[in-house]
Amino acid sequence: MTTIVDVARTAGVSAATVSRVLNGNSRVDPQLVATVERVVKDLGYRPNRVARSLRLRHNRVWALVISDVRTGPFFADVVRGVEDGAYEAGYPMFLCNADEDPSKEAIYLQLALAENVAGVILTPSGPSTDLGPLVDAGIHVVLADRRLPGSQADSVVTDNVGGARQAVDHLLANGYRRIACIAGPPRVTTGSDRLSGYRLALEEAGRKVNPSLVRSGDFREPGGRRAMEELLEQRPRPDAVFICNNRMAAGALQVIEEAGLALPDDIAVVGFDEIVWAPLLRTGLTTVGQPAYDLGHESARLLLSRIQGYSGSARTVLLPTTLNIRASSAPRSGPLKATAGPRPTGLPLRGAGPGRRATRSRRSGGGG
Amino acid sequence: MTTIVDVARTAGVSAATVSRVLNGNSRVDPQLVATVERVVKDLGYRPNRVARSLRLRHNRVWALVISDVRTGPFFADVVRGVEDGAYEAGYPMFLCNADEDPSKEAIYLQLALAENVAGVILTPSGPSTDLGPLVDAGIHVVLADRRLPGSQADSVVTDNVGGARQAVDHLLANGYRRIACIAGPPRVTTGSDRLSGYRLALEEAGRKVNPSLVRSGDFREPGGRRAMEELLEQRPRPDAVFICNNRMAAGALQVIEEAGLALPDDIAVVGFDEIVWAPLLRTGLTTVGQPAYDLGHESARLLLSRIQGYSGSARTVLLPTTLNIRASSAPRSGPLKATAGPRPTGLPLRGAGPGRRATRSRRSGGGG
DNA sequence: CTGTTAGCGCATTCAG
DNA sequence: CTGAATGCGCTAACAG
């Protein structure tokens, strides 16, 4: 391994001079600069980042602590957004899968501390995530995807309440009345916010929330399966279901198919998170799309601005969702058993075929 | 920030002693051990990993250099497999998206060098990837997913040749005769190996490869679209297509749908990479599944064994693929225009409906 | 068993 | 403008 002193020796200068030309923040005789640069090249010298970090007392690295890269395409896209931002800014990035496990998350946050990273982008595993030690150590933190009530960190989230509300509004408008919800885990804000949106939409429409139509999954396929199985046992059966993420949707759709039910006639479905395959499904799946890549990239941008010295109060970036309407939520056909509430409005009979692929976008507050 | 000397001082011992109790590789008076451990706890002392790495002259970190986390579920699963292995072994991991770009890959490999990482798991961007500097520096390298002909590194790959051959065999057996191929980029072995498998299957069946039925994409959706558009212009049209990864399959399926063609009657399809949504597609998609997570995890295992001192010659782990048969490749119906070759065998008429979901597994050599 | 000493590779004083 | 000296926080020699 060739060090800075090797370069200094063969260039006939001191290590300090080499350091100066390498970092270019000090005046050095152009002649020496040339010599040093040539020697650096000849010897293939690469500064040792570990030594540099020790000396500088800060480490040019970020840590990204998320739940799981595998979670549908969503987190993978977020990761890529962050990685691009980190790369552009010249920071490598630790990838840490906390896996919804607070203790694993804690271990990774301690790592961030021990590595003295420049910043952390974090998807908190729950409300008890403790940012204190990081903040005390002067390590910048940006929350991505999930809020952490009570914390003072910058955060970037999608409009979960608005997106969910829009989805349920859409189902109501299309004539569905017993709308179920497969919600996420309540301890994370993506879980609770989407459920809030569902509730809000129903309440605003003057209908009350039927607790037996709300099931809570864990954002994974088996949870979606279980929840859907339970919902299908309800009598009367729900005529629609809003599913709060794509992995649960995959599980739920399998159950629906195995039960021999058809979308949307037997049951309408709207999922959360857009997927490439949505239009290619047996019945095109209506989804609430999130700008996952942007979410990651925006988090990176906020982190970078903090690292570069911005010290205003905590910023919250709210990203809009998109409702991608497909056949799985087409207007209801058949008789309406006016279950409750008003609004037996004139409803179009089965308008949208599988070919319909309208996309509406809406920017909305209310992220809470 | 509290350092080892702070601990030493308040415990009334030397820094060396603190270091010894922390690393536990030397005998220390139990009484002192207790004192030190309590002080460590009281002060919330966390050893500085950067300083430790500098002193030890090796960094307890891995670098994972892959093409793109977002590439379908495949790389995300690989990443997770690696991450789990790294976590279990107590190593954090840099995530580096080389993005099929040799120069970006080179930058990340230099980073690995400058960070003096303990090991690198790499999906080479092409044949010119240079492992030399890493090897010279004593940094262990494991190749994952793609081979690097000429290198001496351990590698973990799936049986791309065998998987592709099996897919095409399956299409042949089901009566398809003009079987097209949307191949990956030839500079990576996953691209070339799958194409080889396609060729082998045809040749073994005594049919020759029609170059106008082979298109090469870039493993992404737009490439799949373009390739499929070109293939559909061929006259006579191909009656089946083998698509070498899932993102290209998504693009290709959209084109097929837009053209108003039905699977498998107008054209049969087999894709590479299993996806959760495959059984839920309009026509269930037959896929060649790869054990992506295992691939990552196995790579981690090989890397760890090297780090722990194993120094035998290069190992190659070949992982089996699985053919997941669904409706998109159901036995051909309709007349056979005996295009060429023998084998106008008696073929069953449209056996498998959408409900069929048989799965065959086959272990096979020939990874080349 | 424990403390003292030395240095990992680098950037930054402080003199010159 | 440049070089010598200093120390980031830690562990490994070496004495004691």
PDB file of C-alpha atoms in Angstrom, chain A residues 63-287:
ATOM      1  CA  ALA A  63     -26.337   5.329   6.437  1.00  0.00           C
ATOM      2  CA  LEU A  64     -29.695   4.387   5.028  1.00  0.00           C
ATOM      3  CA  VAL A  65     -31.763   2.511   7.576  1.00  0.00           C
ATOM      4  CA  ILE A  66     -34.922   1.087   6.092  1.00  0.00           C
ATOM      5  CA  SER A  67     -37.314  -1.706   6.752  1.00  0.00           C
ATOM      6  CA  ASP A  68     -36.483  -4.083   3.910  1.00  0.00           C
ATOM      7  CA  VAL A  69     -35.162  -3.618   0.364  1.00  0.00           C
ATOM      8  CA  ARG A  70     -37.352  -6.432  -0.772  1.00  0.00           C
ATOM      9  CA  THR A  71     -40.645  -4.853   0.178  1.00  0.00           C
ATOM     10  CA  GLY A  72     -42.230  -4.775  -3.229  1.00  0.00           C
ATOM     11  CA  PRO A  73     -40.700  -2.320  -5.618  1.00  0.00           C
ATOM     12  CA  PHE A  74     -41.291   0.494  -3.176  1.00  0.00           C
ATOM     13  CA  PHE A  75     -38.255   0.415  -0.926  1.00  0.00           C
ATOM     14  CA  ALA A  76     -35.987  -0.655  -3.739  1.00  0.00           C
ATOM     15  CA  ASP A  77     -36.962   2.521  -5.564  1.00  0.00           C
ATOM     16  CA  VAL A  78     -36.475   4.596  -2.444  1.00  0.00           C
ATOM     17  CA  VAL A  79     -33.043   3.071  -1.978  1.00  0.00           C
ATOM     18  CA  ARG A  80     -32.140   3.897  -5.530  1.00  0.00           C
ATOM     19  CA  GLY A  81     -33.285   7.469  -5.091  1.00  0.00           C
ATOM     20  CA  VAL A  82     -31.125   7.850  -2.028  1.00  0.00           C
ATOM     21  CA  GLU A  83     -28.181   6.127  -3.623  1.00  0.00           C
ATOM     22  CA  ASP A  84     -28.295   8.423  -6.623  1.00  0.00           C
ATOM     23  CA  GLY A  85     -28.371  11.444  -4.358  1.00  0.00           C
ATOM     24  CA  ALA A  86     -25.516  10.107  -2.267  1.00  0.00           C
ATOM     25  CA  TYR A  87     -23.448   9.266  -5.306  1.00  0.00           C
ATOM     26  CA  GLU A  88     -23.986  12.662  -6.857  1.00  0.00           C
ATOM     27  CA  ALA A  89     -22.836  14.278  -3.640  1.00  0.00           C
ATOM     28  CA  GLY A  90     -19.841  11.969  -3.372  1.00  0.00           C
ATOM     29  CA  TYR A  91     -20.943   9.916  -0.397  1.00  0.00           C
ATOM     30  CA  PRO A  92     -21.006   6.172  -0.208  1.00  0.00           C
ATOM     31  CA  MET A  93     -23.859   4.652   1.709  1.00  0.00           C
ATOM     32  CA  PHE A  94     -24.333   1.871   4.205  1.00  0.00           C
ATOM     33  CA  LEU A  95     -27.465  -0.102   3.501  1.00  0.00           C
ATOM     34  CA  CYS A  96     -29.133  -1.221   6.703  1.00  0.00           C
ATOM     35  CA  ASN A  97     -32.237  -3.397   6.732  1.00  0.00           C
ATOM     36  CA  ALA A  98     -33.832  -2.845  10.095  1.00  0.00           C
ATOM     37  CA  ASP A  99     -36.579  -5.237   9.109  1.00  0.00           C
ATOM     38  CA  GLU A 100     -39.286  -3.589  11.230  1.00  0.00           C
ATOM     39  CA  ASP A 101     -37.291  -4.716  14.252  1.00  0.00           C
ATOM     40  CA  PRO A 102     -36.609  -1.905  16.734  1.00  0.00           C
ATOM     41  CA  SER A 103     -33.628  -3.680  18.223  1.00  0.00           C
ATOM     42  CA  LYS A 104     -32.015  -4.310  14.861  1.00  0.00           C
ATOM     43  CA  GLU A 105     -32.695  -0.707  14.012  1.00  0.00           C
ATOM     44  CA  ALA A 106     -31.022   0.350  17.242  1.00  0.00           C
ATOM     45  CA  ILE A 107     -27.967  -1.696  16.386  1.00  0.00           C
ATOM     46  CA  TYR A 108     -27.685   0.023  13.038  1.00  0.00           C
ATOM     47  CA  LEU A 109     -28.132   3.445  14.569  1.00  0.00           C
ATOM     48  CA  GLN A 110     -25.301   2.634  16.945  1.00  0.00           C
ATOM     49  CA  LEU A 111     -23.244   1.631  13.968  1.00  0.00           C
ATOM     50  CA  ALA A 112     -23.927   5.008  12.397  1.00  0.00           C
ATOM     51  CA  LEU A 113     -22.654   6.547  15.599  1.00  0.00           C
ATOM     52  CA  ALA A 114     -19.575   4.352  15.838  1.00  0.00           C
ATOM     53  CA  GLU A 115     -18.746   5.018  12.201  1.00  0.00           C
ATOM     54  CA  ASN A 116     -19.400   8.684  12.797  1.00  0.00           C
ATOM     55  CA  VAL A 117     -21.333   8.942   9.556  1.00  0.00           C
ATOM     56  CA  ALA A 118     -22.184  12.305   8.082  1.00  0.00           C
ATOM     57  CA  GLY A 119     -25.880  11.566   8.017  1.00  0.00           C
ATOM     58  CA  VAL A 120     -28.631   9.038   8.389  1.00  0.00           C
ATOM     59  CA  ILE A 121     -31.758   8.562   6.337  1.00  0.00           C
ATOM     60  CA  LEU A 122     -34.194   6.575   8.359  1.00  0.00           C
ATOM     61  CA  THR A 123     -37.547   4.871   8.022  1.00  0.00           C
ATOM     62  CA  PRO A 124     -38.423   4.579  11.695  1.00  0.00           C
ATOM     63  CA  SER A 125     -39.629   1.158  12.791  1.00  0.00           C
ATOM     64  CA  GLY A 126     -42.071   2.678  15.239  1.00  0.00           C
ATOM     65  CA  PRO A 127     -42.779   5.536  17.599  1.00  0.00           C
ATOM     66  CA  SER A 128     -40.112   4.541  20.090  1.00  0.00           C
ATOM     67  CA  THR A 129     -37.196   5.012  17.739  1.00  0.00           C
ATOM     68  CA  ASP A 130     -34.708   7.190  19.578  1.00  0.00           C
ATOM     69  CA  LEU A 131     -32.870   9.820  17.588  1.00  0.00           C
ATOM     70  CA  GLY A 132     -31.344  11.420  20.677  1.00  0.00           C
ATOM     71  CA  PRO A 133     -27.860   9.912  20.549  1.00  0.00           C
ATOM     72  CA  LEU A 134     -27.488  10.764  16.874  1.00  0.00           C
ATOM     73  CA  VAL A 135     -28.635  14.305  17.339  1.00  0.00           C
ATOM     74  CA  ASP A 136     -26.357  14.740  20.351  1.00  0.00           C
ATOM     75  CA  ALA A 137     -23.435  13.549  18.273  1.00  0.00           C
ATOM     76  CA  GLY A 138     -24.270  16.092  15.613  1.00  0.00           C
ATOM     77  CA  ILE A 139     -25.233  13.473  13.064  1.00  0.00           C
ATOM     78  CA  HIS A 140     -27.896  14.726  10.715  1.00  0.00           C
ATOM     79  CA  VAL A 141     -31.034  12.674  10.358  1.00  0.00           C
ATOM     80  CA  VAL A 142     -33.725  12.735   7.724  1.00  0.00           C
ATOM     81  CA  LEU A 143     -36.880  10.679   8.091  1.00  0.00           C
ATOM     82  CA  ALA A 144     -38.104   9.073   4.915  1.00  0.00           C
ATOM     83  CA  ASP A 145     -41.485   7.540   4.175  1.00  0.00           C
ATOM     84  CA  ARG A 146     -42.603   7.520   7.793  1.00  0.00           C
ATOM     85  CA  ARG A 147     -43.033  10.338  10.251  1.00  0.00           C
ATOM     86  CA  LEU A 148     -41.769  10.180  13.805  1.00  0.00           C
ATOM     87  CA  PRO A 149     -44.145  12.256  15.913  1.00  0.00           C
ATOM     88  CA  GLY A 150     -42.284  14.351  18.405  1.00  0.00           C
ATOM     89  CA  SER A 151     -38.997  14.423  16.570  1.00  0.00           C
ATOM     90  CA  GLN A 152     -37.418  17.539  15.153  1.00  0.00           C
ATOM     91  CA  ALA A 153     -35.890  15.911  12.095  1.00  0.00           C
ATOM     92  CA  ASP A 154     -36.512  16.817   8.478  1.00  0.00           C
ATOM     93  CA  SER A 155     -38.854  14.391   6.837  1.00  0.00           C
ATOM     94  CA  VAL A 156     -40.085  13.366   3.439  1.00  0.00           C
ATOM     95  CA  VAL A 157     -43.354  11.489   3.219  1.00  0.00           C
ATOM     96  CA  THR A 158     -46.033  10.852   0.689  1.00  0.00           C
ATOM     97  CA  ASP A 159     -49.527  12.107   1.253  1.00  0.00           C
ATOM     98  CA  ASN A 160     -50.788   8.895   2.752  1.00  0.00           C
ATOM     99  CA  VAL A 161     -53.957  10.356   4.216  1.00  0.00           C
ATOM    100  CA  GLY A 162     -54.852  12.101   0.983  1.00  0.00           C
ATOM    101  CA  GLY A 163     -53.993   9.125  -1.186  1.00  0.00           C
ATOM    102  CA  ALA A 164     -56.085   6.768   0.888  1.00  0.00           C
ATOM    103  CA  ARG A 165     -58.948   9.180   1.029  1.00  0.00           C
ATOM    104  CA  GLN A 166     -58.897   9.610  -2.703  1.00  0.00           C
ATOM    105  CA  ALA A 167     -58.917   5.851  -3.189  1.00  0.00           C
ATOM    106  CA  VAL A 168     -61.934   5.376  -0.964  1.00  0.00           C
ATOM    107  CA  ASP A 169     -63.706   8.397  -2.444  1.00  0.00           C
ATOM    108  CA  HIS A 170     -63.249   6.758  -5.788  1.00  0.00           C
ATOM    109  CA  LEU A 171     -64.793   3.513  -4.575  1.00  0.00           C
ATOM    110  CA  LEU A 172     -67.718   5.397  -3.054  1.00  0.00           C
ATOM    111  CA  ALA A 173     -68.242   7.363  -6.223  1.00  0.00           C
ATOM    112  CA  ASN A 174     -68.333   4.136  -8.164  1.00  0.00           C
ATOM    113  CA  GLY A 175     -71.148   2.848  -6.054  1.00  0.00           C
ATOM    114  CA  TYR A 176     -69.461   0.613  -3.515  1.00  0.00           C
ATOM    115  CA  ARG A 177     -70.957   0.649  -0.056  1.00  0.00           C
ATOM    116  CA  ARG A 178     -69.405  -2.031   2.127  1.00  0.00           C
ATOM    117  CA  ILE A 179     -65.822  -0.951   1.696  1.00  0.00           C
ATOM    118  CA  ALA A 180     -63.315  -2.925   3.722  1.00  0.00           C
ATOM    119  CA  CYS A 181     -59.761  -1.962   4.555  1.00  0.00           C
ATOM    120  CA  ILE A 182     -56.662  -4.068   4.947  1.00  0.00           C
ATOM    121  CA  ALA A 183     -54.519  -1.692   6.907  1.00  0.00           C
ATOM    122  CA  GLY A 184     -50.847  -1.742   7.752  1.00  0.00           C
ATOM    123  CA  PRO A 185     -49.302  -1.989  11.206  1.00  0.00           C
ATOM    124  CA  PRO A 186     -50.595   0.877  13.350  1.00  0.00           C
ATOM    125  CA  ARG A 187     -47.242   1.635  14.942  1.00  0.00           C
ATOM    126  CA  VAL A 188     -45.849   3.134  11.734  1.00  0.00           C
ATOM    127  CA  THR A 189     -47.352   6.266  10.299  1.00  0.00           C
ATOM    128  CA  THR A 190     -47.775   4.808   6.827  1.00  0.00           C
ATOM    129  CA  GLY A 191     -50.032   2.262   8.486  1.00  0.00           C
ATOM    130  CA  SER A 192     -52.031   4.678  10.608  1.00  0.00           C
ATOM    131  CA  ASP A 193     -52.207   7.517   8.074  1.00  0.00           C
ATOM    132  CA  ARG A 194     -53.674   5.368   5.337  1.00  0.00           C
ATOM    133  CA  LEU A 195     -56.228   4.040   7.745  1.00  0.00           C
ATOM    134  CA  SER A 196     -57.062   7.618   8.742  1.00  0.00           C
ATOM    135  CA  GLY A 197     -57.599   8.471   5.109  1.00  0.00           C
ATOM    136  CA  TYR A 198     -59.961   5.543   4.773  1.00  0.00           C
ATOM    137  CA  ARG A 199     -61.916   6.650   7.824  1.00  0.00           C
ATOM    138  CA  LEU A 200     -62.024  10.263   6.744  1.00  0.00           C
ATOM    139  CA  ALA A 201     -63.413   9.403   3.350  1.00  0.00           C
ATOM    140  CA  LEU A 202     -66.192   7.337   4.862  1.00  0.00           C
ATOM    141  CA  GLU A 203     -67.052   9.889   7.503  1.00  0.00           C
ATOM    142  CA  GLU A 204     -67.113  12.732   5.045  1.00  0.00           C
ATOM    143  CA  ALA A 205     -69.542  10.724   2.997  1.00  0.00           C
ATOM    144  CA  GLY A 206     -71.730  10.460   6.047  1.00  0.00           C
ATOM    145  CA  ARG A 207     -71.136   6.777   6.552  1.00  0.00           C
ATOM    146  CA  LYS A 208     -69.769   5.244   9.661  1.00  0.00           C
ATOM    147  CA  VAL A 209     -66.789   2.962   9.844  1.00  0.00           C
ATOM    148  CA  ASN A 210     -67.641  -0.659  10.425  1.00  0.00           C
ATOM    149  CA  PRO A 211     -64.856  -2.077  12.611  1.00  0.00           C
ATOM    150  CA  SER A 212     -65.444  -5.597  11.385  1.00  0.00           C
ATOM    151  CA  LEU A 213     -64.473  -4.447   7.906  1.00  0.00           C
ATOM    152  CA  VAL A 214     -61.079  -3.215   9.043  1.00  0.00           C
ATOM    153  CA  ARG A 215     -58.264  -5.704   9.320  1.00  0.00           C
ATOM    154  CA  SER A 216     -54.689  -4.945  10.075  1.00  0.00           C
ATOM    155  CA  GLY A 217     -51.851  -6.756   8.310  1.00  0.00           C
ATOM    156  CA  ASP A 218     -48.116  -6.477   8.524  1.00  0.00           C
ATOM    157  CA  PHE A 219     -47.459  -5.125   5.026  1.00  0.00           C
ATOM    158  CA  ARG A 220     -46.498  -8.632   3.803  1.00  0.00           C
ATOM    159  CA  GLU A 221     -48.209 -11.236   1.627  1.00  0.00           C
ATOM    160  CA  PRO A 222     -49.277 -13.639   4.379  1.00  0.00           C
ATOM    161  CA  GLY A 223     -50.843 -10.801   6.336  1.00  0.00           C
ATOM    162  CA  GLY A 224     -52.780  -9.808   3.238  1.00  0.00           C
ATOM    163  CA  ARG A 225     -53.945 -13.386   2.755  1.00  0.00           C
ATOM    164  CA  ARG A 226     -55.125 -13.762   6.310  1.00  0.00           C
ATOM    165  CA  ALA A 227     -56.910 -10.435   6.345  1.00  0.00           C
ATOM    166  CA  MET A 228     -58.694 -11.159   3.100  1.00  0.00           C
ATOM    167  CA  GLU A 229     -59.744 -14.608   4.249  1.00  0.00           C
ATOM    168  CA  GLU A 230     -61.312 -13.063   7.311  1.00  0.00           C
ATOM    169  CA  LEU A 231     -63.035 -10.381   5.307  1.00  0.00           C
ATOM    170  CA  LEU A 232     -64.543 -12.884   2.914  1.00  0.00           C
ATOM    171  CA  GLU A 233     -66.172 -14.629   5.837  1.00  0.00           C
ATOM    172  CA  GLN A 234     -68.121 -11.502   6.743  1.00  0.00           C
ATOM    173  CA  ARG A 235     -71.844 -11.551   6.005  1.00  0.00           C
ATOM    174  CA  PRO A 236     -72.845  -9.570   4.136  1.00  0.00           C
ATOM    175  CA  ARG A 237     -69.556  -9.682   2.333  1.00  0.00           C
ATOM    176  CA  PRO A 238     -67.738  -6.420   1.620  1.00  0.00           C
ATOM    177  CA  ASP A 239     -68.247  -5.264  -1.952  1.00  0.00           C
ATOM    178  CA  ALA A 240     -64.879  -3.513  -2.104  1.00  0.00           C
ATOM    179  CA  VAL A 241     -61.567  -3.484  -0.327  1.00  0.00           C
ATOM    180  CA  PHE A 242     -58.841  -0.913   0.002  1.00  0.00           C
ATOM    181  CA  ILE A 243     -55.492  -2.599   0.606  1.00  0.00           C
ATOM    182  CA  CYS A 244     -52.782  -0.473   2.113  1.00  0.00           C
ATOM    183  CA  ASN A 245     -49.710  -1.806   0.326  1.00  0.00           C
ATOM    184  CA  ASN A 246     -48.766  -3.896  -2.646  1.00  0.00           C
ATOM    185  CA  ARG A 247     -47.447  -6.999  -0.935  1.00  0.00           C
ATOM    186  CA  MET A 248     -50.644  -7.410   1.044  1.00  0.00           C
ATOM    187  CA  ALA A 249     -52.512  -6.814  -2.202  1.00  0.00           C
ATOM    188  CA  ALA A 250     -50.689  -9.718  -3.828  1.00  0.00           C
ATOM    189  CA  GLY A 251     -51.694 -12.017  -0.989  1.00  0.00           C
ATOM    190  CA  ALA A 252     -55.251 -10.750  -0.936  1.00  0.00           C
ATOM    191  CA  LEU A 253     -55.719 -11.107  -4.684  1.00  0.00           C
ATOM    192  CA  GLN A 254     -54.610 -14.707  -4.496  1.00  0.00           C
ATOM    193  CA  VAL A 255     -57.259 -15.400  -1.877  1.00  0.00           C
ATOM    194  CA  ILE A 256     -59.894 -13.694  -3.996  1.00  0.00           C
ATOM    195  CA  GLU A 257     -58.894 -15.767  -6.990  1.00  0.00           C
ATOM    196  CA  GLU A 258     -58.840 -18.990  -5.037  1.00  0.00           C
ATOM    197  CA  ALA A 259     -62.332 -18.195  -3.782  1.00  0.00           C
ATOM    198  CA  GLY A 260     -63.438 -17.970  -7.386  1.00  0.00           C
ATOM    199  CA  LEU A 261     -64.506 -14.363  -7.065  1.00  0.00           C
ATOM    200  CA  ALA A 262     -64.323 -11.914  -9.945  1.00  0.00           C
ATOM    201  CA  LEU A 263     -63.090  -8.333  -9.841  1.00  0.00           C
ATOM    202  CA  PRO A 264     -64.827  -5.982  -9.603  1.00  0.00           C
ATOM    203  CA  ASP A 265     -68.263  -7.604  -9.727  1.00  0.00           C
ATOM    204  CA  ASP A 266     -67.862  -9.728  -6.642  1.00  0.00           C
ATOM    205  CA  ILE A 267     -65.438  -7.405  -4.975  1.00  0.00           C
ATOM    206  CA  ALA A 268     -63.674  -4.254  -6.088  1.00  0.00           C
ATOM    207  CA  VAL A 269     -60.060  -3.646  -5.144  1.00  0.00           C
ATOM    208  CA  VAL A 270     -57.766  -0.658  -4.835  1.00  0.00           C
ATOM    209  CA  GLY A 271     -54.181  -1.196  -3.788  1.00  0.00           C
ATOM    210  CA  PHE A 272     -51.492   1.121  -2.499  1.00  0.00           C
ATOM    211  CA  ASP A 273     -48.195   1.398  -4.421  1.00  0.00           C
ATOM    212  CA  GLU A 274     -48.053   1.260  -8.172  1.00  0.00           C
ATOM    213  CA  ILE A 275     -46.445  -1.767  -9.821  1.00  0.00           C
ATOM    214  CA  VAL A 276     -45.405  -2.436 -13.413  1.00  0.00           C
ATOM    215  CA  TRP A 277     -47.636  -5.449 -13.540  1.00  0.00           C
ATOM    216  CA  ALA A 278     -50.834  -3.714 -12.415  1.00  0.00           C
ATOM    217  CA  PRO A 279     -52.228  -3.190 -15.926  1.00  0.00           C
ATOM    218  CA  LEU A 280     -51.373  -6.740 -16.931  1.00  0.00           C
ATOM    219  CA  LEU A 281     -53.256  -8.462 -14.145  1.00  0.00           C
ATOM    220  CA  ARG A 282     -56.298 -10.582 -14.914  1.00  0.00           C
ATOM    221  CA  THR A 283     -58.275  -7.557 -13.914  1.00  0.00           C
ATOM    222  CA  GLY A 284     -56.211  -4.408 -14.136  1.00  0.00           C
ATOM    223  CA  LEU A 285     -55.538  -3.239 -10.608  1.00  0.00           C
ATOM    224  CA  THR A 286     -56.390   0.272  -9.485  1.00  0.00           C
ATOM    225  CA  THR A 287     -53.568   1.594  -7.361  1.00  0.00           C
TER     226      THR A 287
END
